Amino acid sequence: MKTVLITGATSGIGKACAQRFAQGGYNLILTGRNEEKLNTLCEELKATGVSVRRLVFDVRHREAATAAVESLTEPIDVLINNAGLALGLEKEYEGSYEDWDTMIDTNIKGLLTMTRLLVPKMVKRGSGHIINIGSVAGDAAYANGNVYCATKAAVKALSDGLRIDLAETPLRVTNVKPGLVETNFSVTRFHGDQKRADSVYKGIKPLTGADIADVCFYAASAPAHVQIAEVLVLATHQANGTVICRK
């Protein structure tokens, strides 16, 4: 039975990936900052009959991430670098230093830390799959999205670079780039302002975390000679990061 490790698994796309991969018979290693939510999710998924292990740490904290990964004895077949967030929607010259640091440390440096900790073991074993959750925002900047867009552009570049570095191995690298997905993403971006978050999805049927989880599972389930390098997933009435037809 294969094992998937999912960062940021307590909500949104990460939680949906945990549920989808459990349905697909994978054993799960789930990471997150919120121990209570992580415990609840693990108990829910254990009922499906798969093995579930939790690791409570923040991917921004390299020492904690290192200790958590070093505690593992089982091989990791799939790493889903999902932990990430957007904070604020201000002009670049008016943004919050704290918000910038959190996004860069989570979306870029956290992904790099987990990749550095787990991929060498995959290379040594001769098998593995890295799935990075990017964004349509990484294709082109949009108004007031500056730093978040930059972090997701970095996810694309890091995914492409890792794929090149691993081309001589059997490992695969996938960058999944969602558009509008209705999760707690916008609530987090607007620092808990639910009304403002709801307006993001007004007039359009957005994607769900389960939609993105299905794409991740498909990529992981492709034959060994097939590498789903990059997938852009948009709601039907969304053309790109800025063109959205609201009814």
JSON list of C-alpha atoms in Angstrom, two decimals:
[
{"chain": "A", "resi": 1, "resn": "MET", "atom": "CA", "xyz": [0.00, 0.00, 0.00]},
{"chain": "A", "resi": 2, "resn": "LYS", "atom": "CA", "xyz": [1.36, 3.43, -0.95]},
{"chain": "A", "resi": 3, "resn": "THR", "atom": "CA", "xyz": [1.80, 6.37, 1.41]},
{"chain": "A", "resi": 4, "resn": "VAL", "atom": "CA", "xyz": [1.10, 10.04, 0.74]},
{"chain": "A", "resi": 5, "resn": "LEU", "atom": "CA", "xyz": [2.33, 12.93, 2.89]},
{"chain": "A", "resi": 6, "resn": "ILE", "atom": "CA", "xyz": [0.17, 16.06, 2.65]},
{"chain": "A", "resi": 7, "resn": "THR", "atom": "CA", "xyz": [1.15, 19.40, 4.17]},
{"chain": "A", "resi": 8, "resn": "GLY", "atom": "CA", "xyz": [-1.53, 21.80, 5.35]},
{"chain": "A", "resi": 9, "resn": "ALA", "atom": "CA", "xyz": [-4.03, 18.97, 5.57]},
{"chain": "A", "resi": 10, "resn": "THR", "atom": "CA", "xyz": [-6.52, 20.37, 8.06]},
{"chain": "A", "resi": 11, "resn": "SER", "atom": "CA", "xyz": [-8.68, 22.33, 5.61]},
{"chain": "A", "resi": 12, "resn": "GLY", "atom": "CA", "xyz": [-9.41, 23.19, 2.00]},
{"chain": "A", "resi": 13, "resn": "ILE", "atom": "CA", "xyz": [-7.48, 21.44, -0.75]},
{"chain": "A", "resi": 14, "resn": "GLY", "atom": "CA", "xyz": [-5.23, 19.63, 1.72]},
{"chain": "A", "resi": 15, "resn": "LYS", "atom": "CA", "xyz": [-8.15, 18.10, 3.58]},
{"chain": "A", "resi": 16, "resn": "ALA", "atom": "CA", "xyz": [-9.85, 17.14, 0.32]},
{"chain": "A", "resi": 17, "resn": "CYS", "atom": "CA", "xyz": [-6.64, 15.48, -0.87]},
{"chain": "A", "resi": 18, "resn": "ALA", "atom": "CA", "xyz": [-6.47, 13.49, 2.36]},
{"chain": "A", "resi": 19, "resn": "GLN", "atom": "CA", "xyz": [-10.03, 12.28, 1.86]},
{"chain": "A", "resi": 20, "resn": "ARG", "atom": "CA", "xyz": [-9.49, 11.44, -1.83]},
{"chain": "A", "resi": 21, "resn": "PHE", "atom": "CA", "xyz": [-6.24, 9.56, -1.33]},
{"chain": "A", "resi": 22, "resn": "ALA", "atom": "CA", "xyz": [-7.79, 7.65, 1.58]},
{"chain": "A", "resi": 23, "resn": "GLN", "atom": "CA", "xyz": [-10.61, 6.61, -0.77]},
{"chain": "A", "resi": 24, "resn": "GLY", "atom": "CA", "xyz": [-7.93, 5.49, -3.20]},
{"chain": "A", "resi": 25, "resn": "GLY", "atom": "CA", "xyz": [-6.37, 3.21, -0.58]},
{"chain": "A", "resi": 26, "resn": "TYR", "atom": "CA", "xyz": [-3.33, 5.27, 0.34]},
{"chain": "A", "resi": 27, "resn": "ASN", "atom": "CA", "xyz": [-1.93, 5.37, 3.84]},
{"chain": "A", "resi": 28, "resn": "LEU", "atom": "CA", "xyz": [-1.77, 8.96, 5.04]},
{"chain": "A", "resi": 29, "resn": "ILE", "atom": "CA", "xyz": [0.74, 11.17, 6.80]},
{"chain": "A", "resi": 30, "resn": "LEU", "atom": "CA", "xyz": [-0.95, 14.50, 7.45]},
{"chain": "A", "resi": 31, "resn": "THR", "atom": "CA", "xyz": [0.72, 17.67, 8.65]},
{"chain": "A", "resi": 32, "resn": "GLY", "atom": "CA", "xyz": [-0.76, 20.87, 10.00]},
{"chain": "A", "resi": 33, "resn": "ARG", "atom": "CA", "xyz": [-0.43, 23.57, 12.62]},
{"chain": "A", "resi": 34, "resn": "ASN", "atom": "CA", "xyz": [-3.81, 23.06, 14.29]},
{"chain": "A", "resi": 35, "resn": "GLU", "atom": "CA", "xyz": [-3.49, 19.95, 16.45]},
{"chain": "A", "resi": 36, "resn": "GLU", "atom": "CA", "xyz": [-7.20, 19.77, 17.30]},
{"chain": "A", "resi": 37, "resn": "LYS", "atom": "CA", "xyz": [-8.32, 19.90, 13.66]},
{"chain": "A", "resi": 38, "resn": "LEU", "atom": "CA", "xyz": [-5.61, 17.44, 12.68]},
{"chain": "A", "resi": 39, "resn": "ASN", "atom": "CA", "xyz": [-6.73, 14.97, 15.35]},
{"chain": "A", "resi": 40, "resn": "THR", "atom": "CA", "xyz": [-10.36, 15.23, 14.24]},
{"chain": "A", "resi": 41, "resn": "LEU", "atom": "CA", "xyz": [-9.46, 14.64, 10.60]},
{"chain": "A", "resi": 42, "resn": "CYS", "atom": "CA", "xyz": [-7.22, 11.69, 11.43]},
{"chain": "A", "resi": 43, "resn": "GLU", "atom": "CA", "xyz": [-9.96, 9.98, 13.42]},
{"chain": "A", "resi": 44, "resn": "GLU", "atom": "CA", "xyz": [-12.42, 10.54, 10.58]},
{"chain": "A", "resi": 45, "resn": "LEU", "atom": "CA", "xyz": [-10.07, 9.02, 8.02]},
{"chain": "A", "resi": 46, "resn": "LYS", "atom": "CA", "xyz": [-9.03, 6.06, 10.15]},
{"chain": "A", "resi": 47, "resn": "ALA", "atom": "CA", "xyz": [-12.63, 4.89, 9.83]},
{"chain": "A", "resi": 48, "resn": "THR", "atom": "CA", "xyz": [-11.97, 4.30, 6.12]},
{"chain": "A", "resi": 49, "resn": "GLY", "atom": "CA", "xyz": [-9.53, 1.53, 7.01]},
{"chain": "A", "resi": 50, "resn": "VAL", "atom": "CA", "xyz": [-6.27, 3.19, 6.00]},
{"chain": "A", "resi": 51, "resn": "SER", "atom": "CA", "xyz": [-3.34, 4.00, 8.25]},
{"chain": "A", "resi": 52, "resn": "VAL", "atom": "CA", "xyz": [-3.26, 7.66, 9.29]},
{"chain": "A", "resi": 53, "resn": "ARG", "atom": "CA", "xyz": [-0.41, 9.43, 11.04]},
{"chain": "A", "resi": 54, "resn": "ARG", "atom": "CA", "xyz": [-0.36, 13.07, 12.09]},
{"chain": "A", "resi": 55, "resn": "LEU", "atom": "CA", "xyz": [2.60, 15.43, 12.35]},
{"chain": "A", "resi": 56, "resn": "VAL", "atom": "CA", "xyz": [1.92, 18.74, 14.08]},
{"chain": "A", "resi": 57, "resn": "PHE", "atom": "CA", "xyz": [4.27, 21.48, 12.88]},
{"chain": "A", "resi": 58, "resn": "ASP", "atom": "CA", "xyz": [4.44, 24.64, 10.80]},
{"chain": "A", "resi": 59, "resn": "VAL", "atom": "CA", "xyz": [6.33, 24.26, 7.52]},
{"chain": "A", "resi": 60, "resn": "ARG", "atom": "CA", "xyz": [7.88, 27.70, 8.16]},
{"chain": "A", "resi": 61, "resn": "HIS", "atom": "CA", "xyz": [9.85, 26.22, 11.05]},
{"chain": "A", "resi": 62, "resn": "ARG", "atom": "CA", "xyz": [12.62, 24.19, 9.46]},
{"chain": "A", "resi": 63, "resn": "GLU", "atom": "CA", "xyz": [13.84, 22.55, 12.67]},
{"chain": "A", "resi": 64, "resn": "ALA", "atom": "CA", "xyz": [10.34, 21.33, 13.54]},
{"chain": "A", "resi": 65, "resn": "ALA", "atom": "CA", "xyz": [9.80, 20.07, 10.01]},
{"chain": "A", "resi": 66, "resn": "THR", "atom": "CA", "xyz": [13.13, 18.26, 10.08]},
{"chain": "A", "resi": 67, "resn": "ALA", "atom": "CA", "xyz": [12.39, 16.58, 13.40]},
{"chain": "A", "resi": 68, "resn": "ALA", "atom": "CA", "xyz": [8.96, 15.49, 12.16]},
{"chain": "A", "resi": 69, "resn": "VAL", "atom": "CA", "xyz": [10.26, 14.01, 8.91]},
{"chain": "A", "resi": 70, "resn": "GLU", "atom": "CA", "xyz": [13.15, 12.27, 10.67]},
{"chain": "A", "resi": 71, "resn": "SER", "atom": "CA", "xyz": [10.60, 10.53, 12.92]},
{"chain": "A", "resi": 72, "resn": "LEU", "atom": "CA", "xyz": [9.20, 8.71, 9.89]},
{"chain": "A", "resi": 73, "resn": "THR", "atom": "CA", "xyz": [10.28, 5.19, 9.10]},
{"chain": "A", "resi": 74, "resn": "GLU", "atom": "CA", "xyz": [7.95, 4.38, 6.19]},
{"chain": "A", "resi": 75, "resn": "PRO", "atom": "CA", "xyz": [8.81, 5.41, 2.61]},
{"chain": "A", "resi": 76, "resn": "ILE", "atom": "CA", "xyz": [6.82, 8.30, 1.13]},
{"chain": "A", "resi": 77, "resn": "ASP", "atom": "CA", "xyz": [5.44, 7.58, -2.34]},
{"chain": "A", "resi": 78, "resn": "VAL", "atom": "CA", "xyz": [3.71, 10.92, -2.91]},
{"chain": "A", "resi": 79, "resn": "LEU", "atom": "CA", "xyz": [4.49, 14.31, -1.38]},
{"chain": "A", "resi": 80, "resn": "ILE", "atom": "CA", "xyz": [1.78, 16.94, -1.77]},
{"chain": "A", "resi": 81, "resn": "ASN", "atom": "CA", "xyz": [3.19, 20.37, -0.99]},
{"chain": "A", "resi": 82, "resn": "ASN", "atom": "CA", "xyz": [-0.15, 21.98, -0.27]},
{"chain": "A", "resi": 83, "resn": "ALA", "atom": "CA", "xyz": [0.51, 24.27, 2.71]},
{"chain": "A", "resi": 84, "resn": "GLY", "atom": "CA", "xyz": [0.13, 27.83, 1.51]},
{"chain": "A", "resi": 85, "resn": "LEU", "atom": "CA", "xyz": [-1.90, 30.98, 1.88]},
{"chain": "A", "resi": 86, "resn": "ALA", "atom": "CA", "xyz": [-2.60, 34.50, 0.70]},
{"chain": "A", "resi": 87, "resn": "LEU", "atom": "CA", "xyz": [-2.70, 37.41, 3.10]},
{"chain": "A", "resi": 88, "resn": "GLY", "atom": "CA", "xyz": [-3.99, 40.85, 2.26]},
{"chain": "A", "resi": 89, "resn": "LEU", "atom": "CA", "xyz": [-5.00, 42.45, -1.01]},
{"chain": "A", "resi": 90, "resn": "GLU", "atom": "CA", "xyz": [-3.18, 45.77, -0.99]},
{"chain": "A", "resi": 91, "resn": "LYS", "atom": "CA", "xyz": [-1.01, 47.63, -3.43]},
{"chain": "A", "resi": 92, "resn": "GLU", "atom": "CA", "xyz": [2.60, 46.46, -3.28]},
{"chain": "A", "resi": 93, "resn": "TYR", "atom": "CA", "xyz": [3.82, 49.74, -1.81]},
{"chain": "A", "resi": 94, "resn": "GLU", "atom": "CA", "xyz": [1.18, 49.55, 0.93]},
{"chain": "A", "resi": 95, "resn": "GLY", "atom": "CA", "xyz": [1.51, 45.88, 1.92]},
{"chain": "A", "resi": 96, "resn": "SER", "atom": "CA", "xyz": [2.22, 44.42, 5.33]},
{"chain": "A", "resi": 97, "resn": "TYR", "atom": "CA", "xyz": [5.77, 43.25, 6.03]},
{"chain": "A", "resi": 98, "resn": "GLU", "atom": "CA", "xyz": [4.36, 40.56, 8.30]},
{"chain": "A", "resi": 99, "resn": "ASP", "atom": "CA", "xyz": [1.97, 39.29, 5.62]},
{"chain": "A", "resi": 100, "resn": "TRP", "atom": "CA", "xyz": [4.82, 39.20, 3.09]},
{"chain": "A", "resi": 101, "resn": "ASP", "atom": "CA", "xyz": [7.04, 37.20, 5.40]},
{"chain": "A", "resi": 102, "resn": "THR", "atom": "CA", "xyz": [4.30, 34.70, 6.19]},
{"chain": "A", "resi": 103, "resn": "MET", "atom": "CA", "xyz": [3.49, 34.10, 2.51]},
{"chain": "A", "resi": 104, "resn": "ILE", "atom": "CA", "xyz": [7.12, 33.80, 1.43]},
{"chain": "A", "resi": 105, "resn": "ASP", "atom": "CA", "xyz": [8.08, 31.59, 4.37]},
{"chain": "A", "resi": 106, "resn": "THR", "atom": "CA", "xyz": [5.09, 29.28, 3.85]},
{"chain": "A", "resi": 107, "resn": "ASN", "atom": "CA", "xyz": [4.50, 29.21, 0.10]},
{"chain": "A", "resi": 108, "resn": "ILE", "atom": "CA", "xyz": [8.14, 29.15, -1.00]},
{"chain": "A", "resi": 109, "resn": "LYS", "atom": "CA", "xyz": [10.49, 28.27, 1.83]},
{"chain": "A", "resi": 110, "resn": "GLY", "atom": "CA", "xyz": [8.12, 25.73, 3.39]},
{"chain": "A", "resi": 111, "resn": "LEU", "atom": "CA", "xyz": [7.76, 23.96, 0.06]},
{"chain": "A", "resi": 112, "resn": "LEU", "atom": "CA", "xyz": [11.54, 23.98, -0.36]},
{"chain": "A", "resi": 113, "resn": "THR", "atom": "CA", "xyz": [12.08, 22.58, 3.12]},
{"chain": "A", "resi": 114, "resn": "MET", "atom": "CA", "xyz": [9.72, 19.64, 2.60]},
{"chain": "A", "resi": 115, "resn": "THR", "atom": "CA", "xyz": [11.19, 18.97, -0.84]},
{"chain": "A", "resi": 116, "resn": "ARG", "atom": "CA", "xyz": [14.73, 19.00, 0.53]},
{"chain": "A", "resi": 117, "resn": "LEU", "atom": "CA", "xyz": [13.81, 16.69, 3.39]},
{"chain": "A", "resi": 118, "resn": "LEU", "atom": "CA", "xyz": [11.89, 14.06, 1.42]},
{"chain": "A", "resi": 119, "resn": "VAL", "atom": "CA", "xyz": [13.05, 14.00, -2.19]},
{"chain": "A", "resi": 120, "resn": "PRO", "atom": "CA", "xyz": [16.59, 12.68, -1.54]},
{"chain": "A", "resi": 121, "resn": "LYS", "atom": "CA", "xyz": [15.03, 9.59, 0.04]},
{"chain": "A", "resi": 122, "resn": "MET", "atom": "CA", "xyz": [12.79, 9.16, -3.02]},
{"chain": "A", "resi": 123, "resn": "VAL", "atom": "CA", "xyz": [15.81, 9.45, -5.32]},
{"chain": "A", "resi": 124, "resn": "LYS", "atom": "CA", "xyz": [17.72, 6.88, -3.30]},
{"chain": "A", "resi": 125, "resn": "ARG", "atom": "CA", "xyz": [14.74, 4.52, -3.44]},
{"chain": "A", "resi": 126, "resn": "GLY", "atom": "CA", "xyz": [14.16, 5.16, -7.14]},
{"chain": "A", "resi": 127, "resn": "SER", "atom": "CA", "xyz": [10.49, 6.10, -6.91]},
{"chain": "A", "resi": 128, "resn": "GLY", "atom": "CA", "xyz": [8.31, 8.98, -5.83]},
{"chain": "A", "resi": 129, "resn": "HIS", "atom": "CA", "xyz": [6.02, 11.77, -6.95]},
{"chain": "A", "resi": 130, "resn": "ILE", "atom": "CA", "xyz": [6.00, 15.41, -5.86]},
{"chain": "A", "resi": 131, "resn": "ILE", "atom": "CA", "xyz": [2.76, 17.35, -6.36]},
{"chain": "A", "resi": 132, "resn": "ASN", "atom": "CA", "xyz": [3.00, 21.09, -5.72]},
{"chain": "A", "resi": 133, "resn": "ILE", "atom": "CA", "xyz": [-0.15, 23.15, -5.34]},
{"chain": "A", "resi": 134, "resn": "GLY", "atom": "CA", "xyz": [0.47, 26.31, -7.31]},
{"chain": "A", "resi": 135, "resn": "SER", "atom": "CA", "xyz": [-2.12, 28.74, -8.64]},
{"chain": "A", "resi": 136, "resn": "VAL", "atom": "CA", "xyz": [-3.37, 30.52, -11.74]},
{"chain": "A", "resi": 137, "resn": "ALA", "atom": "CA", "xyz": [-1.94, 33.53, -9.88]},
{"chain": "A", "resi": 138, "resn": "GLY", "atom": "CA", "xyz": [1.52, 32.19, -10.71]},
{"chain": "A", "resi": 139, "resn": "ASP", "atom": "CA", "xyz": [0.91, 32.70, -14.46]},
{"chain": "A", "resi": 140, "resn": "ALA", "atom": "CA", "xyz": [0.38, 36.46, -14.33]},
{"chain": "A", "resi": 141, "resn": "ALA", "atom": "CA", "xyz": [0.08, 39.08, -11.61]},
{"chain": "A", "resi": 142, "resn": "TYR", "atom": "CA", "xyz": [-3.29, 40.63, -10.86]},
{"chain": "A", "resi": 143, "resn": "ALA", "atom": "CA", "xyz": [-4.15, 43.90, -9.15]},
{"chain": "A", "resi": 144, "resn": "ASN", "atom": "CA", "xyz": [-3.07, 43.96, -5.51]},
{"chain": "A", "resi": 145, "resn": "GLY", "atom": "CA", "xyz": [-1.98, 40.30, -5.62]},
{"chain": "A", "resi": 146, "resn": "ASN", "atom": "CA", "xyz": [1.70, 41.18, -6.05]},
{"chain": "A", "resi": 147, "resn": "VAL", "atom": "CA", "xyz": [3.52, 39.13, -3.39]},
{"chain": "A", "resi": 148, "resn": "TYR", "atom": "CA", "xyz": [1.09, 36.20, -3.42]},
{"chain": "A", "resi": 149, "resn": "CYS", "atom": "CA", "xyz": [1.37, 36.02, -7.22]},
{"chain": "A", "resi": 150, "resn": "ALA", "atom": "CA", "xyz": [5.14, 36.12, -6.89]},
{"chain": "A", "resi": 151, "resn": "THR", "atom": "CA", "xyz": [5.13, 33.18, -4.47]},
{"chain": "A", "resi": 152, "resn": "LYS", "atom": "CA", "xyz": [3.02, 31.09, -6.83]},
{"chain": "A", "resi": 153, "resn": "ALA", "atom": "CA", "xyz": [5.22, 32.04, -9.77]},
{"chain": "A", "resi": 154, "resn": "ALA", "atom": "CA", "xyz": [8.04, 30.71, -7.61]},
{"chain": "A", "resi": 155, "resn": "VAL", "atom": "CA", "xyz": [6.14, 27.43, -7.12]},
{"chain": "A", "resi": 156, "resn": "LYS", "atom": "CA", "xyz": [5.98, 27.06, -10.91]},
{"chain": "A", "resi": 157, "resn": "ALA", "atom": "CA", "xyz": [9.68, 27.80, -11.31]},
{"chain": "A", "resi": 158, "resn": "LEU", "atom": "CA", "xyz": [10.62, 25.46, -8.48]},
{"chain": "A", "resi": 159, "resn": "SER", "atom": "CA", "xyz": [8.42, 22.70, -9.91]},
{"chain": "A", "resi": 160, "resn": "ASP", "atom": "CA", "xyz": [9.95, 23.12, -13.36]},
{"chain": "A", "resi": 161, "resn": "GLY", "atom": "CA", "xyz": [13.46, 23.22, -11.92]},
{"chain": "A", "resi": 162, "resn": "LEU", "atom": "CA", "xyz": [12.90, 20.11, -9.81]},
{"chain": "A", "resi": 163, "resn": "ARG", "atom": "CA", "xyz": [11.48, 18.26, -12.80]},
{"chain": "A", "resi": 164, "resn": "ILE", "atom": "CA", "xyz": [14.66, 19.07, -14.75]},
{"chain": "A", "resi": 165, "resn": "ASP", "atom": "CA", "xyz": [16.86, 17.99, -11.84]},
{"chain": "A", "resi": 166, "resn": "LEU", "atom": "CA", "xyz": [14.98, 14.68, -11.60]},
{"chain": "A", "resi": 167, "resn": "ALA", "atom": "CA", "xyz": [14.75, 13.93, -15.32]},
{"chain": "A", "resi": 168, "resn": "GLU", "atom": "CA", "xyz": [17.37, 11.18, -15.03]},
{"chain": "A", "resi": 169, "resn": "THR", "atom": "CA", "xyz": [15.33, 9.45, -12.31]},
{"chain": "A", "resi": 170, "resn": "PRO", "atom": "CA", "xyz": [11.92, 7.72, -12.30]},
{"chain": "A", "resi": 171, "resn": "LEU", "atom": "CA", "xyz": [10.48, 10.46, -10.06]},
{"chain": "A", "resi": 172, "resn": "ARG", "atom": "CA", "xyz": [7.66, 12.69, -11.32]},
{"chain": "A", "resi": 173, "resn": "VAL", "atom": "CA", "xyz": [6.81, 16.32, -10.54]},
{"chain": "A", "resi": 174, "resn": "THR", "atom": "CA", "xyz": [3.36, 17.88, -10.98]},
{"chain": "A", "resi": 175, "resn": "ASN", "atom": "CA", "xyz": [2.32, 21.50, -10.55]},
{"chain": "A", "resi": 176, "resn": "VAL", "atom": "CA", "xyz": [-1.44, 21.85, -10.07]},
{"chain": "A", "resi": 177, "resn": "LYS", "atom": "CA", "xyz": [-2.64, 25.43, -10.61]},
{"chain": "A", "resi": 178, "resn": "PRO", "atom": "CA", "xyz": [-6.19, 26.08, -9.39]},
{"chain": "A", "resi": 179, "resn": "GLY", "atom": "CA", "xyz": [-8.26, 29.13, -10.15]},
{"chain": "A", "resi": 180, "resn": "LEU", "atom": "CA", "xyz": [-11.19, 30.13, -7.93]},
{"chain": "A", "resi": 181, "resn": "VAL", "atom": "CA", "xyz": [-11.62, 27.43, -5.27]},
{"chain": "A", "resi": 182, "resn": "GLU", "atom": "CA", "xyz": [-14.11, 28.06, -2.49]},
{"chain": "A", "resi": 183, "resn": "THR", "atom": "CA", "xyz": [-12.30, 27.09, 0.71]},
{"chain": "A", "resi": 184, "resn": "ASN", "atom": "CA", "xyz": [-11.16, 29.15, 3.67]},
{"chain": "A", "resi": 185, "resn": "PHE", "atom": "CA", "xyz": [-8.55, 30.73, 1.35]},
{"chain": "A", "resi": 186, "resn": "SER", "atom": "CA", "xyz": [-10.30, 34.09, 1.03]},
{"chain": "A", "resi": 187, "resn": "VAL", "atom": "CA", "xyz": [-11.28, 34.21, 4.70]},
{"chain": "A", "resi": 188, "resn": "THR", "atom": "CA", "xyz": [-7.59, 33.86, 5.52]},
{"chain": "A", "resi": 189, "resn": "ARG", "atom": "CA", "xyz": [-6.59, 36.44, 2.91]},
{"chain": "A", "resi": 190, "resn": "PHE", "atom": "CA", "xyz": [-8.99, 38.97, 4.41]},
{"chain": "A", "resi": 191, "resn": "HIS", "atom": "CA", "xyz": [-7.98, 38.18, 7.98]},
{"chain": "A", "resi": 192, "resn": "GLY", "atom": "CA", "xyz": [-11.33, 36.65, 8.93]},
{"chain": "A", "resi": 193, "resn": "ASP", "atom": "CA", "xyz": [-13.67, 39.01, 7.07]},
{"chain": "A", "resi": 194, "resn": "GLN", "atom": "CA", "xyz": [-16.30, 36.48, 5.94]},
{"chain": "A", "resi": 195, "resn": "LYS", "atom": "CA", "xyz": [-18.44, 39.00, 4.06]},
{"chain": "A", "resi": 196, "resn": "ARG", "atom": "CA", "xyz": [-15.52, 40.18, 1.97]},
{"chain": "A", "resi": 197, "resn": "ALA", "atom": "CA", "xyz": [-14.45, 36.59, 1.39]},
{"chain": "A", "resi": 198, "resn": "ASP", "atom": "CA", "xyz": [-17.91, 35.60, 0.17]},
{"chain": "A", "resi": 199, "resn": "SER", "atom": "CA", "xyz": [-17.85, 38.39, -2.42]},
{"chain": "A", "resi": 200, "resn": "VAL", "atom": "CA", "xyz": [-14.92, 36.70, -4.18]},
{"chain": "A", "resi": 201, "resn": "TYR", "atom": "CA", "xyz": [-17.19, 33.84, -5.30]},
{"chain": "A", "resi": 202, "resn": "LYS", "atom": "CA", "xyz": [-20.32, 35.89, -5.94]},
{"chain": "A", "resi": 203, "resn": "GLY", "atom": "CA", "xyz": [-21.98, 35.23, -9.30]},
{"chain": "A", "resi": 204, "resn": "ILE", "atom": "CA", "xyz": [-19.87, 32.22, -10.27]},
{"chain": "A", "resi": 205, "resn": "LYS", "atom": "CA", "xyz": [-19.81, 28.56, -9.33]},
{"chain": "A", "resi": 206, "resn": "PRO", "atom": "CA", "xyz": [-16.25, 28.10, -8.07]},
{"chain": "A", "resi": 207, "resn": "LEU", "atom": "CA", "xyz": [-14.21, 24.94, -7.86]},
{"chain": "A", "resi": 208, "resn": "THR", "atom": "CA", "xyz": [-14.14, 22.91, -4.67]},
{"chain": "A", "resi": 209, "resn": "GLY", "atom": "CA", "xyz": [-11.24, 21.36, -2.81]},
{"chain": "A", "resi": 210, "resn": "ALA", "atom": "CA", "xyz": [-12.54, 17.98, -3.97]},
{"chain": "A", "resi": 211, "resn": "ASP", "atom": "CA", "xyz": [-12.17, 19.06, -7.62]},
{"chain": "A", "resi": 212, "resn": "ILE", "atom": "CA", "xyz": [-8.48, 19.77, -7.09]},
{"chain": "A", "resi": 213, "resn": "ALA", "atom": "CA", "xyz": [-8.00, 16.60, -5.06]},
{"chain": "A", "resi": 214, "resn": "ASP", "atom": "CA", "xyz": [-9.38, 14.60, -8.00]},
{"chain": "A", "resi": 215, "resn": "VAL", "atom": "CA", "xyz": [-6.76, 16.17, -10.27]},
{"chain": "A", "resi": 216, "resn": "CYS", "atom": "CA", "xyz": [-3.98, 15.35, -7.80]},
{"chain": "A", "resi": 217, "resn": "PHE", "atom": "CA", "xyz": [-5.15, 11.76, -7.51]},
{"chain": "A", "resi": 218, "resn": "TYR", "atom": "CA", "xyz": [-5.35, 11.41, -11.27]},
{"chain": "A", "resi": 219, "resn": "ALA", "atom": "CA", "xyz": [-1.77, 12.64, -11.64]},
{"chain": "A", "resi": 220, "resn": "ALA", "atom": "CA", "xyz": [-0.56, 10.23, -8.96]},
{"chain": "A", "resi": 221, "resn": "SER", "atom": "CA", "xyz": [-2.47, 7.35, -10.57]},
{"chain": "A", "resi": 222, "resn": "ALA", "atom": "CA", "xyz": [-1.12, 7.81, -14.10]},
{"chain": "A", "resi": 223, "resn": "PRO", "atom": "CA", "xyz": [1.10, 5.01, -15.45]},
{"chain": "A", "resi": 224, "resn": "ALA", "atom": "CA", "xyz": [4.75, 5.22, -14.40]},
{"chain": "A", "resi": 225, "resn": "HIS", "atom": "CA", "xyz": [5.82, 6.45, -17.85]},
{"chain": "A", "resi": 226, "resn": "VAL", "atom": "CA", "xyz": [3.31, 9.32, -17.78]},
{"chain": "A", "resi": 227, "resn": "GLN", "atom": "CA", "xyz": [4.23, 12.56, -16.01]},
{"chain": "A", "resi": 228, "resn": "ILE", "atom": "CA", "xyz": [1.43, 15.09, -15.63]},
{"chain": "A", "resi": 229, "resn": "ALA", "atom": "CA", "xyz": [3.78, 18.05, -15.50]},
{"chain": "A", "resi": 230, "resn": "GLU", "atom": "CA", "xyz": [1.32, 20.92, -15.06]},
{"chain": "A", "resi": 231, "resn": "VAL", "atom": "CA", "xyz": [-2.45, 21.30, -14.82]},
{"chain": "A", "resi": 232, "resn": "LEU", "atom": "CA", "xyz": [-4.35, 24.59, -14.89]},
{"chain": "A", "resi": 233, "resn": "VAL", "atom": "CA", "xyz": [-7.82, 24.06, -13.39]},
{"chain": "A", "resi": 234, "resn": "LEU", "atom": "CA", "xyz": [-10.39, 26.83, -13.68]},
{"chain": "A", "resi": 235, "resn": "ALA", "atom": "CA", "xyz": [-14.09, 27.26, -13.01]},
{"chain": "A", "resi": 236, "resn": "THR", "atom": "CA", "xyz": [-16.08, 27.15, -16.24]},
{"chain": "A", "resi": 237, "resn": "HIS", "atom": "CA", "xyz": [-16.72, 30.91, -16.28]},
{"chain": "A", "resi": 238, "resn": "GLN", "atom": "CA", "xyz": [-13.15, 31.83, -15.37]},
{"chain": "A", "resi": 239, "resn": "ALA", "atom": "CA", "xyz": [-10.77, 32.36, -18.29]},
{"chain": "A", "resi": 240, "resn": "ASN", "atom": "CA", "xyz": [-7.62, 33.27, -16.34]},
{"chain": "A", "resi": 241, "resn": "GLY", "atom": "CA", "xyz": [-6.61, 34.99, -13.13]},
{"chain": "A", "resi": 242, "resn": "THR", "atom": "CA", "xyz": [-8.48, 38.19, -13.95]},
{"chain": "A", "resi": 243, "resn": "VAL", "atom": "CA", "xyz": [-11.22, 37.37, -16.49]},
{"chain": "A", "resi": 244, "resn": "ILE", "atom": "CA", "xyz": [-14.26, 36.04, -14.61]},
{"chain": "A", "resi": 245, "resn": "CYS", "atom": "CA", "xyz": [-17.82, 36.13, -15.95]},
{"chain": "A", "resi": 246, "resn": "ARG", "atom": "CA", "xyz": [-20.22, 36.60, -13.05]},
{"chain": "A", "resi": 247, "resn": "LYS", "atom": "CA", "xyz": [-23.93, 35.98, -13.57]}
]
